[in-house]
Coordinates of N, CA and C in Angstrom, one line a residue:
X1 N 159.1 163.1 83.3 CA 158.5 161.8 83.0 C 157.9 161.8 81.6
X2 N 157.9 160.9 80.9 CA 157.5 160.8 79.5 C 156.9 159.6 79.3
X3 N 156.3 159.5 78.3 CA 155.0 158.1 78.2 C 155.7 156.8 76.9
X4 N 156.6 158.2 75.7 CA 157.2 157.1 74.7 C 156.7 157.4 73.3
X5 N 155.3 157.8 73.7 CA 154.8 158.4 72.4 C 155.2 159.6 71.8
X6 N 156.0 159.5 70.4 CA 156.6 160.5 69.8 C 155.8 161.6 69.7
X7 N 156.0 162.6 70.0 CA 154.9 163.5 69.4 C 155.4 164.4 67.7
X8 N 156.5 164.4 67.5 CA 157.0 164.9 66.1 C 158.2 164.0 66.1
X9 N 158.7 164.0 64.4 CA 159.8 163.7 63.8 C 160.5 165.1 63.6
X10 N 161.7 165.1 64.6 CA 162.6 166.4 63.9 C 163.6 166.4 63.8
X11 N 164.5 167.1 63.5 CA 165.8 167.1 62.9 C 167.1 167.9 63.9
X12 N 168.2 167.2 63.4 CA 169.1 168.1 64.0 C 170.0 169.2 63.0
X13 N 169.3 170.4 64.0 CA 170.1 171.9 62.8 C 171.3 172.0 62.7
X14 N 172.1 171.9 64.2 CA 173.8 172.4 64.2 C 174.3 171.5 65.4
X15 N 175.4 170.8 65.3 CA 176.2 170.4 66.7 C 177.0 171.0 66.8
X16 N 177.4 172.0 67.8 CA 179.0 172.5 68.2 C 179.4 172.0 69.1
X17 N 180.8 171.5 69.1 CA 181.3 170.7 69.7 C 182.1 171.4 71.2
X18 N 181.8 171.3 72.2 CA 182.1 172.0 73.1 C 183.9 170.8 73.9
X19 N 184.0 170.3 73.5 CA 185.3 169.4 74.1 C 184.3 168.2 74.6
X20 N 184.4 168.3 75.5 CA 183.6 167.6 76.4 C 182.1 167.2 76.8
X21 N 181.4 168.1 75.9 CA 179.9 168.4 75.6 C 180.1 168.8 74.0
X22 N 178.6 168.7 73.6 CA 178.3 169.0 72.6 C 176.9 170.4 73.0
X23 N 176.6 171.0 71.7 CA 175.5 171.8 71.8 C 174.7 171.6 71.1
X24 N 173.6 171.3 71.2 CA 172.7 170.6 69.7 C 171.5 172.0 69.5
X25 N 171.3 172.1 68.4 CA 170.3 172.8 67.8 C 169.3 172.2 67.0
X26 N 168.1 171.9 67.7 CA 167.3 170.8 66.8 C 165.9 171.8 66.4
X27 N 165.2 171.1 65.6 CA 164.1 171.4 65.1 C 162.8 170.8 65.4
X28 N 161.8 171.6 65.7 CA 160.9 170.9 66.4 C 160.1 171.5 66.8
X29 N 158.4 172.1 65.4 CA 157.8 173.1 66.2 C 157.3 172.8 66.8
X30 N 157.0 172.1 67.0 CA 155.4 171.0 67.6 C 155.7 171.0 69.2
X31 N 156.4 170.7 69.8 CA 157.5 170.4 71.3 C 158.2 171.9 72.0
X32 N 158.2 172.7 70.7 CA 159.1 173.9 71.1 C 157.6 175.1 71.3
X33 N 156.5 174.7 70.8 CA 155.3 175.8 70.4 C 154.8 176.4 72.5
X34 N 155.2 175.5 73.5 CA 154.9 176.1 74.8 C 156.4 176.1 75.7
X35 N 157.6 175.3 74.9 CA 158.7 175.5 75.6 C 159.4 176.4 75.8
X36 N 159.9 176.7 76.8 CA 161.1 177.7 77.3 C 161.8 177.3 78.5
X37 N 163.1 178.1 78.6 CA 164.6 177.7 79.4 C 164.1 177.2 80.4
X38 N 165.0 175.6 80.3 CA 164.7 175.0 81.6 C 164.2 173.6 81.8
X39 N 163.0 173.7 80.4 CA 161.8 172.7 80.2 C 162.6 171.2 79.7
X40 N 162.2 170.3 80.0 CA 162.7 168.7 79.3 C 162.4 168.5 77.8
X41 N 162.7 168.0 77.3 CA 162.3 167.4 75.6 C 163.2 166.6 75.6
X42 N 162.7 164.9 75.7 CA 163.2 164.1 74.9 C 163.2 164.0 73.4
X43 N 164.7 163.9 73.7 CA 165.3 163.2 72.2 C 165.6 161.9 71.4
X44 N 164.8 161.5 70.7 CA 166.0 160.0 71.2 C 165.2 158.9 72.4
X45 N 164.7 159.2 72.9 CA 164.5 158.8 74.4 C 165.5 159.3 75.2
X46 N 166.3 159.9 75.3 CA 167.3 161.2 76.0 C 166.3 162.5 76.4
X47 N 166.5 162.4 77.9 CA 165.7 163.6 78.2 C 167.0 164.5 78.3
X48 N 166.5 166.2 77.4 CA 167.8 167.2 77.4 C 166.9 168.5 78.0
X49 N 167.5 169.1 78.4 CA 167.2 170.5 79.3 C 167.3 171.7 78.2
X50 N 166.2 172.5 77.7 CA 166.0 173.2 77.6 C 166.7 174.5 77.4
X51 N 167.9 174.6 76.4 CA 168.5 176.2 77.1 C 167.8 177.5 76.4
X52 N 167.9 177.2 75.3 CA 166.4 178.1 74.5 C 165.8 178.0 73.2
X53 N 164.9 178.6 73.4 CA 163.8 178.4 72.1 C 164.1 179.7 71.2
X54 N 164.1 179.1 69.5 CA 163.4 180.6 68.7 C 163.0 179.9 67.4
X55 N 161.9 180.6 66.7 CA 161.6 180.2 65.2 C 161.6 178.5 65.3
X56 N 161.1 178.1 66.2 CA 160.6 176.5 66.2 C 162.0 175.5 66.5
X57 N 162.6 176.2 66.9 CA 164.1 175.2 67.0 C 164.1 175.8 68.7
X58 N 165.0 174.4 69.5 CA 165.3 174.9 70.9 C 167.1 174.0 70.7
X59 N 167.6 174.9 72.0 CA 169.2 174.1 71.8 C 169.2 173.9 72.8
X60 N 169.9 172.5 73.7 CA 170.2 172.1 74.8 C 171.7 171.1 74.3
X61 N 172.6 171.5 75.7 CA 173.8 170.8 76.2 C 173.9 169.3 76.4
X62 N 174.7 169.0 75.8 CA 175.2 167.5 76.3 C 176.4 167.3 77.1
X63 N 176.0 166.6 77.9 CA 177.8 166.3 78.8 C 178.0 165.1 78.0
X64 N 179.1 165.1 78.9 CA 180.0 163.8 78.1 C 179.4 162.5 78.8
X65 N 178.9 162.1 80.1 CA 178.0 161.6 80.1 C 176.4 160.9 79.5
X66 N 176.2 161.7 78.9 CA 174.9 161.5 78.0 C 176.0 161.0 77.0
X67 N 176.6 161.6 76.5 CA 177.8 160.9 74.6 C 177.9 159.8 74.8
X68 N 178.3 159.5 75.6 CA 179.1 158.0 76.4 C 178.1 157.0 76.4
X69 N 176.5 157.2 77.3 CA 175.6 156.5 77.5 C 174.6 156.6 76.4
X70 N 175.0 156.7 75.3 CA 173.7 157.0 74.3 C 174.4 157.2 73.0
X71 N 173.3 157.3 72.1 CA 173.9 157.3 70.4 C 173.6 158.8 70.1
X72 N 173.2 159.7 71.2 CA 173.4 160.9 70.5 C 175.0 161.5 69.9
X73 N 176.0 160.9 70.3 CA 177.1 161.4 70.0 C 177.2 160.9 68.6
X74 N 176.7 160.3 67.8 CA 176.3 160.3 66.7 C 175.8 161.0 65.8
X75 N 174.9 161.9 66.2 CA 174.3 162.7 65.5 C 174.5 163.8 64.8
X76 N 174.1 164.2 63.8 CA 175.0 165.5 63.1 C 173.8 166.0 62.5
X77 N 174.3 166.9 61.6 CA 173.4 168.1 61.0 C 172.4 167.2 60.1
X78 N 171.1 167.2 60.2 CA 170.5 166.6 58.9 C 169.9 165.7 59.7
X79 N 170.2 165.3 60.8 CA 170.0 163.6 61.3 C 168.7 163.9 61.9
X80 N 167.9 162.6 61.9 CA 166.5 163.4 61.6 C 166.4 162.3 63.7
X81 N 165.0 162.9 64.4 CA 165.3 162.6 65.7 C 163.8 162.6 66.1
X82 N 163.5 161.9 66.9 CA 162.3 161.3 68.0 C 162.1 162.4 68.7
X83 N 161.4 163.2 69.0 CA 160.5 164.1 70.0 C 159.5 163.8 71.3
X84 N 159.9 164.2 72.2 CA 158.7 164.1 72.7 C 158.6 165.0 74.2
X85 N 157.6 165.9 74.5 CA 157.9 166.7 75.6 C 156.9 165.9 77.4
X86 N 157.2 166.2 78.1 CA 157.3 165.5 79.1 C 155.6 165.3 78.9
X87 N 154.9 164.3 80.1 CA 154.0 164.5 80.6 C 152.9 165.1 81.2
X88 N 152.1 166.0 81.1 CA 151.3 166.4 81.8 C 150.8 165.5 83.0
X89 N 150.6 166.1 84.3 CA 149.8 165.5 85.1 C 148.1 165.3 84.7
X90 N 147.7 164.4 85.0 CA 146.2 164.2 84.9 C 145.8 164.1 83.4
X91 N 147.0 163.7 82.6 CA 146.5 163.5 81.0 C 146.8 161.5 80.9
X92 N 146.3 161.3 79.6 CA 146.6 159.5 79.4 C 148.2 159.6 79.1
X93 N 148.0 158.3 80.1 CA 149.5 157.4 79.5 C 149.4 156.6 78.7
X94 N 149.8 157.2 77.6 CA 149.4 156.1 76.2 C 150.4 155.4 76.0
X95 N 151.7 155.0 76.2 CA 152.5 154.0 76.4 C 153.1 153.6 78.1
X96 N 154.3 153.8 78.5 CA 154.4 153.3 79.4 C 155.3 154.4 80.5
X97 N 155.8 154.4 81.7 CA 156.0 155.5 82.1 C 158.0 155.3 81.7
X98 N 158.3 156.5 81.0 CA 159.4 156.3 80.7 C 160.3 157.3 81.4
X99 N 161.6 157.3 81.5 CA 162.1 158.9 82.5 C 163.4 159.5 81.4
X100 N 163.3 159.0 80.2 CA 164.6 159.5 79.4 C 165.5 159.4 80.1
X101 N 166.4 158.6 80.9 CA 167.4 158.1 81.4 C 167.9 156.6 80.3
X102 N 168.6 157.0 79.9 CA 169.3 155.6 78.7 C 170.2 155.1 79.6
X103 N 169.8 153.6 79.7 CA 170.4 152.5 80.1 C 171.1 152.0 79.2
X104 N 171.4 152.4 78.0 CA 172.6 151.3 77.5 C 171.8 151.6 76.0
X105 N 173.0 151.3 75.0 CA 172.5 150.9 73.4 C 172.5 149.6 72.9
X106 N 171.8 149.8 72.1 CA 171.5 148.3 71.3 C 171.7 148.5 70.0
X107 N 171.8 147.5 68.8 CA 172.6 147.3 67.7 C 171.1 146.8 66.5
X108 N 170.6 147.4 65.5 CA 169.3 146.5 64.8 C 170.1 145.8 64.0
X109 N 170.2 143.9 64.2 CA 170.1 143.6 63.4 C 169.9 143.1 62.1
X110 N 168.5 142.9 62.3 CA 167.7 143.0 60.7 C 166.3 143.3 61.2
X111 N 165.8 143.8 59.9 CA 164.2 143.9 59.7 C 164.1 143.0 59.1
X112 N 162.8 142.7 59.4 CA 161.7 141.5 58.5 C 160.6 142.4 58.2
X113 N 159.5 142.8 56.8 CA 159.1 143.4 56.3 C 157.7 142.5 56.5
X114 N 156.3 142.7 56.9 CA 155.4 142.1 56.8 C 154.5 142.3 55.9
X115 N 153.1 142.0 55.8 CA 152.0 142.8 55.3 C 152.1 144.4 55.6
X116 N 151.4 144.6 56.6 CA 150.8 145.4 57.1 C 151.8 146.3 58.7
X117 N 152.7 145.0 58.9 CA 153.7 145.8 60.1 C 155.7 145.1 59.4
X118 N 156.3 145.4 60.5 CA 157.8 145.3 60.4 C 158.1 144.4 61.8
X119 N 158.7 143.5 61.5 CA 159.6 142.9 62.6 C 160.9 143.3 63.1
X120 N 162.3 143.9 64.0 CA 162.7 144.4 64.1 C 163.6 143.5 65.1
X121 N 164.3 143.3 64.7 CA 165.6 142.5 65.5 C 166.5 143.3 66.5
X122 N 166.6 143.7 67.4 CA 167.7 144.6 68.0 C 168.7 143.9 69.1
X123 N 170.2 143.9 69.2 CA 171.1 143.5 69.9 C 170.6 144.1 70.8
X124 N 170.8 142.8 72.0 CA 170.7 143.5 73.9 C 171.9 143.8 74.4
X125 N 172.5 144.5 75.1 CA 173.5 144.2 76.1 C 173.3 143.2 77.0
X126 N 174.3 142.5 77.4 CA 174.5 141.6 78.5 C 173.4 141.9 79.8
X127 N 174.0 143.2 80.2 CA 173.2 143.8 81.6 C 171.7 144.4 81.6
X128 N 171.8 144.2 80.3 CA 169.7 144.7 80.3 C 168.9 143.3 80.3
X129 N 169.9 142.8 79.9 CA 169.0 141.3 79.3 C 168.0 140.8 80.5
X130 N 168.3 140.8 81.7 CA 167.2 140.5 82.2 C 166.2 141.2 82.8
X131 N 166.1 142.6 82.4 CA 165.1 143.2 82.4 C 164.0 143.0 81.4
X132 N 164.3 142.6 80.0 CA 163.4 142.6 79.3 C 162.6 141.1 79.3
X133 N 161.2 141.2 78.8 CA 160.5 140.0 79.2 C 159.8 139.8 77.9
X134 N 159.0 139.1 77.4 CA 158.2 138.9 76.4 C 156.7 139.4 76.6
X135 N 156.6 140.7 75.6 CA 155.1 141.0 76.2 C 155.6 142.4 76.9
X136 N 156.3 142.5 77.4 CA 157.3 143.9 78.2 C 157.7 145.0 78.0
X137 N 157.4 146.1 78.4 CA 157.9 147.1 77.7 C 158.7 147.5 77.4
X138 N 159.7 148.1 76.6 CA 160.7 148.7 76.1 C 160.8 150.0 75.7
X139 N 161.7 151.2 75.7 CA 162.0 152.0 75.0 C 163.2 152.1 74.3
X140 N 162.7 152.4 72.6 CA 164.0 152.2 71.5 C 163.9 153.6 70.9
X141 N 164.9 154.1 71.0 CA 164.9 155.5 70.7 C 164.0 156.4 71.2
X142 N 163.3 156.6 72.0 CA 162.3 157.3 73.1 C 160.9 156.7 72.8
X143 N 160.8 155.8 71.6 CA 159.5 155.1 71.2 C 158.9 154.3 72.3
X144 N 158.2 154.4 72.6 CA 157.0 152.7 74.0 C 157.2 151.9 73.0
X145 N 157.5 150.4 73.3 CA 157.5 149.5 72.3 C 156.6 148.2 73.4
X146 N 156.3 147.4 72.7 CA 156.1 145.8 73.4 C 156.6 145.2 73.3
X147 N 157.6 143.9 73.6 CA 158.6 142.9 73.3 C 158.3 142.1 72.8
X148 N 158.2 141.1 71.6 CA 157.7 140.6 71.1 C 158.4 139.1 71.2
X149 N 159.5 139.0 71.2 CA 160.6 137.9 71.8 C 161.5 138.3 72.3
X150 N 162.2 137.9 73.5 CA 163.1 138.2 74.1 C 163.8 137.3 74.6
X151 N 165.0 137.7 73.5 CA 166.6 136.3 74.3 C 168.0 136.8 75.4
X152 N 168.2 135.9 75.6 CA 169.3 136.7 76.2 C 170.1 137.9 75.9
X153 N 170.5 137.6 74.2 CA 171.1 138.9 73.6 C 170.4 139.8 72.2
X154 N 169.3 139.2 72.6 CA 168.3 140.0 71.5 C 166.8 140.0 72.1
X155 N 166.1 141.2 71.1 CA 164.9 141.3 71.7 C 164.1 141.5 69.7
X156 N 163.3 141.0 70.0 CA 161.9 141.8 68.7 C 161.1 142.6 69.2
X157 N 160.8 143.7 67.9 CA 159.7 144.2 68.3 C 158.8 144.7 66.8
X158 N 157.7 144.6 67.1 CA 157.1 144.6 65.7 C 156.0 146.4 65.9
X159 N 156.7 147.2 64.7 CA 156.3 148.2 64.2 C 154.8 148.5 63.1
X160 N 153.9 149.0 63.8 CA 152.9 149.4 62.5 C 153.4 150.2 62.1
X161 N 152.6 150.7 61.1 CA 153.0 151.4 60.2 C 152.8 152.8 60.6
X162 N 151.9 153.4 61.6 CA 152.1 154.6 61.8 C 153.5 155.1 63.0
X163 N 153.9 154.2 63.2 CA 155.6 154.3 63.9 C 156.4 154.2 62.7
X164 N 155.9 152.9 62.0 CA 157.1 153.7 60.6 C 157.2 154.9 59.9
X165 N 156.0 155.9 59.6 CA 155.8 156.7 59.3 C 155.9 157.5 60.3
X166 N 156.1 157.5 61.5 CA 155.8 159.1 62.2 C 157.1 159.0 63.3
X167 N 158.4 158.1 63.2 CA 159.1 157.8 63.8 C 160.5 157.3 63.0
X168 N 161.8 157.6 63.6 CA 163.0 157.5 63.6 C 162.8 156.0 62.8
X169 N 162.2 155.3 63.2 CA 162.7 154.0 63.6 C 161.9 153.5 61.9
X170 N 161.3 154.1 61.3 CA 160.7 153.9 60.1 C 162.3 153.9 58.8
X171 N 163.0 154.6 59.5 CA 164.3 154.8 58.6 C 165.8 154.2 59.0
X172 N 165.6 153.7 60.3 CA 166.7 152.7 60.2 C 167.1 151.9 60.1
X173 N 168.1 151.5 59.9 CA 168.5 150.4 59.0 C 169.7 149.6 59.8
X174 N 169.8 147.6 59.4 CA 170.5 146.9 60.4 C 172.1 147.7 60.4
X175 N 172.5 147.7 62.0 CA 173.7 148.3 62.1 C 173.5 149.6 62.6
X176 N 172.3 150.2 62.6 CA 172.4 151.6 63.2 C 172.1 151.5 64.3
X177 N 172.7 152.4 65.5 CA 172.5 152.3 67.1 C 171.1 152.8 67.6
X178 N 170.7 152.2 68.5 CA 169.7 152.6 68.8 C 169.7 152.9 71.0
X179 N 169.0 153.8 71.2 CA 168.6 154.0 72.3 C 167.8 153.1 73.5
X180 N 168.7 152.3 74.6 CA 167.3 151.5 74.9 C 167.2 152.2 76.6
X181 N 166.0 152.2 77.0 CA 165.6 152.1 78.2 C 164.6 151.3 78.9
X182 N 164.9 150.3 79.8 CA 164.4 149.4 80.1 C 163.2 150.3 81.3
X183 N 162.0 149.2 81.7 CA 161.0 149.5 82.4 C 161.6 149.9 83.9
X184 N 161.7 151.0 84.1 CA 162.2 151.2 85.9 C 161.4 150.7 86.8
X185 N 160.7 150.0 86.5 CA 159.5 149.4 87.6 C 160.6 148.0 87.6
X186 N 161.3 147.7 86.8 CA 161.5 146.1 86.9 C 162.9 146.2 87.9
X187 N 163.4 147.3 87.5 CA 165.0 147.8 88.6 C 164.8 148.0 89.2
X188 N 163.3 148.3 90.0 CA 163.2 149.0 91.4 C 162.8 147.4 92.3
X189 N 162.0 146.6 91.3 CA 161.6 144.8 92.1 C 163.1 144.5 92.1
X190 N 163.9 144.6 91.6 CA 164.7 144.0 91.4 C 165.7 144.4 92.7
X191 N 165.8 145.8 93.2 CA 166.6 146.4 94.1 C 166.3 145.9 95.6
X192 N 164.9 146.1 95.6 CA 164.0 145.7 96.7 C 163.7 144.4 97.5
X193 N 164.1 143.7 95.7 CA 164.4 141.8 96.4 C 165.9 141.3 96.3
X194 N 166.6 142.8 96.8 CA 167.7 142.5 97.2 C 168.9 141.8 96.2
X195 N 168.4 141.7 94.8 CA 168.9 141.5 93.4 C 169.9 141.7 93.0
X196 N 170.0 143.4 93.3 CA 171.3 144.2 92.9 C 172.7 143.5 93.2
X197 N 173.2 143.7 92.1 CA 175.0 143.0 92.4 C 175.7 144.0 93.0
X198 N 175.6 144.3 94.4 CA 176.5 145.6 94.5 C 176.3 145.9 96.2
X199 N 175.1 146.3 96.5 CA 174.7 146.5 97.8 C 173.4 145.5 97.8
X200 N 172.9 145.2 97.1 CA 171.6 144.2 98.0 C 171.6 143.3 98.4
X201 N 171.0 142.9 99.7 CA 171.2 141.1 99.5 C 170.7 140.1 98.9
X202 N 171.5 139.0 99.0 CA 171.0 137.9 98.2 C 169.9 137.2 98.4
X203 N 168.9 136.5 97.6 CA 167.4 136.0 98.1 C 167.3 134.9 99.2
X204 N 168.5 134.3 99.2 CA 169.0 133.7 100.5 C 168.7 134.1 101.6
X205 N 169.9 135.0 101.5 CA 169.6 136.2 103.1 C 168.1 136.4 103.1
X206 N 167.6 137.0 102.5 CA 166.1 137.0 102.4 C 165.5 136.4 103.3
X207 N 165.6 134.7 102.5 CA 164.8 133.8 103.5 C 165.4 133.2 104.4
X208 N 166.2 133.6 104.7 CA 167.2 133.1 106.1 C 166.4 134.1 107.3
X209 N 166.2 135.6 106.8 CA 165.7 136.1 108.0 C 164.1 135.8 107.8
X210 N 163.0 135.6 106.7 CA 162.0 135.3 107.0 C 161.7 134.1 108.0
X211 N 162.7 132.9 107.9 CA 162.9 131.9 108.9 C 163.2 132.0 110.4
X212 N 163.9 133.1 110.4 CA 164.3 133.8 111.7 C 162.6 134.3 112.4
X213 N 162.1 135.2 111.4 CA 161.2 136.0 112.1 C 160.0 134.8 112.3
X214 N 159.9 133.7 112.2 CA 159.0 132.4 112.2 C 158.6 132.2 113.7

């Protein structure tokens, strides 16, 4: 479990391409200074497993799963990347509770440049769209964000400047992919009030049996 707050900007050293997986070698003393085999480090907002540490770099596996569901398959030598290592129990949650599970990518339209912060346009997918709300949390490349507008197929979010400066997101530019993970508190109301398009029932049924139990 992860909170969203970056803890370093690092870089990616080497991808070897395994067919079907990739192998990434990233950089990152900051994250790597108590890790060893095994341990989580999001990337990205991509939580990756640990295979090992040396001289401040750790390398973990990608399946083709993670490629598919995220913009890491993107990434190459140089490409600079969001950090952040899990949670501690009994420490602050300074942003929101996040689990590096990527629901889907989004597209930055444009920045708007302010005084003092950045406004940030990002394309929704269809199927996230009604998770996000105005005021709501978001995760954009493993960053905690607040929603600042939210439309059907777009969302804002407005950056100070120490996210510009200490995050991914200070250097991207409209057109580049980004990572989203929606609030899992809102999928789980959602499962529970029978929402889901798939197995749950409809709010109907719902109150058809609350009427029953009357």
């Amino acid at each position: 479990m992860f909170t969203g707050i970056v803890e370093e900007l690092g870089a990616v050293v080497a991808v070897e391409n395994l067919g079907d997986a990739s192998r990434f070698r990233l950089s990152g003393p900051v994250v790597t200074e108590d890790a060893k085999h095994g341990d989580s480090i999001a990337v990205n907002g991509v939580c990756l497993t640990v295979v090992d540490t040396a001289d401040g770099e750790f390398t973990a596996d990608v399946m083709a799963e993670t490629l598919n569901r995220s913009s890491l398959g993107a990434l190459a030598a140089g490409s600079r990347v969001n950090l952040e290592r899990p949670m501690a129990l009994g420490g602050r949650l300074g942003g929101h509770l996040v689990q590096g599970h990527v629901d889907g990518t989004g597209t930055i339209l444009e920045r708007t440049p302010a005084e003092h912060w950045e406004i940030v346009k990002i394309a929704l997918p269809a199927t996230l769209s009604r998770y996000v709300v105005e005021k709501g949390s978001i995760t954009v490349d493993g960053v905690s964000l607040t929603v600042v507008d939210a439309a059907d197929d777009y969302f804002t979010i407005s950056l100070i400047p120490t996210t510009l400066a200490l995050t991914t997101l200070g250097i991207k530019k409209a057109g580049d992919p980004v990572n989203l993970e929606v609030d899992v508190l809102a999928k789980y109301v959602e499962r529970l009030l029978g929402r889901d398009t798939g197995t749950g029932a409809d709010l109907r049924d719902l109150e058809e049996i609350k009427e029953m139990d009357r």
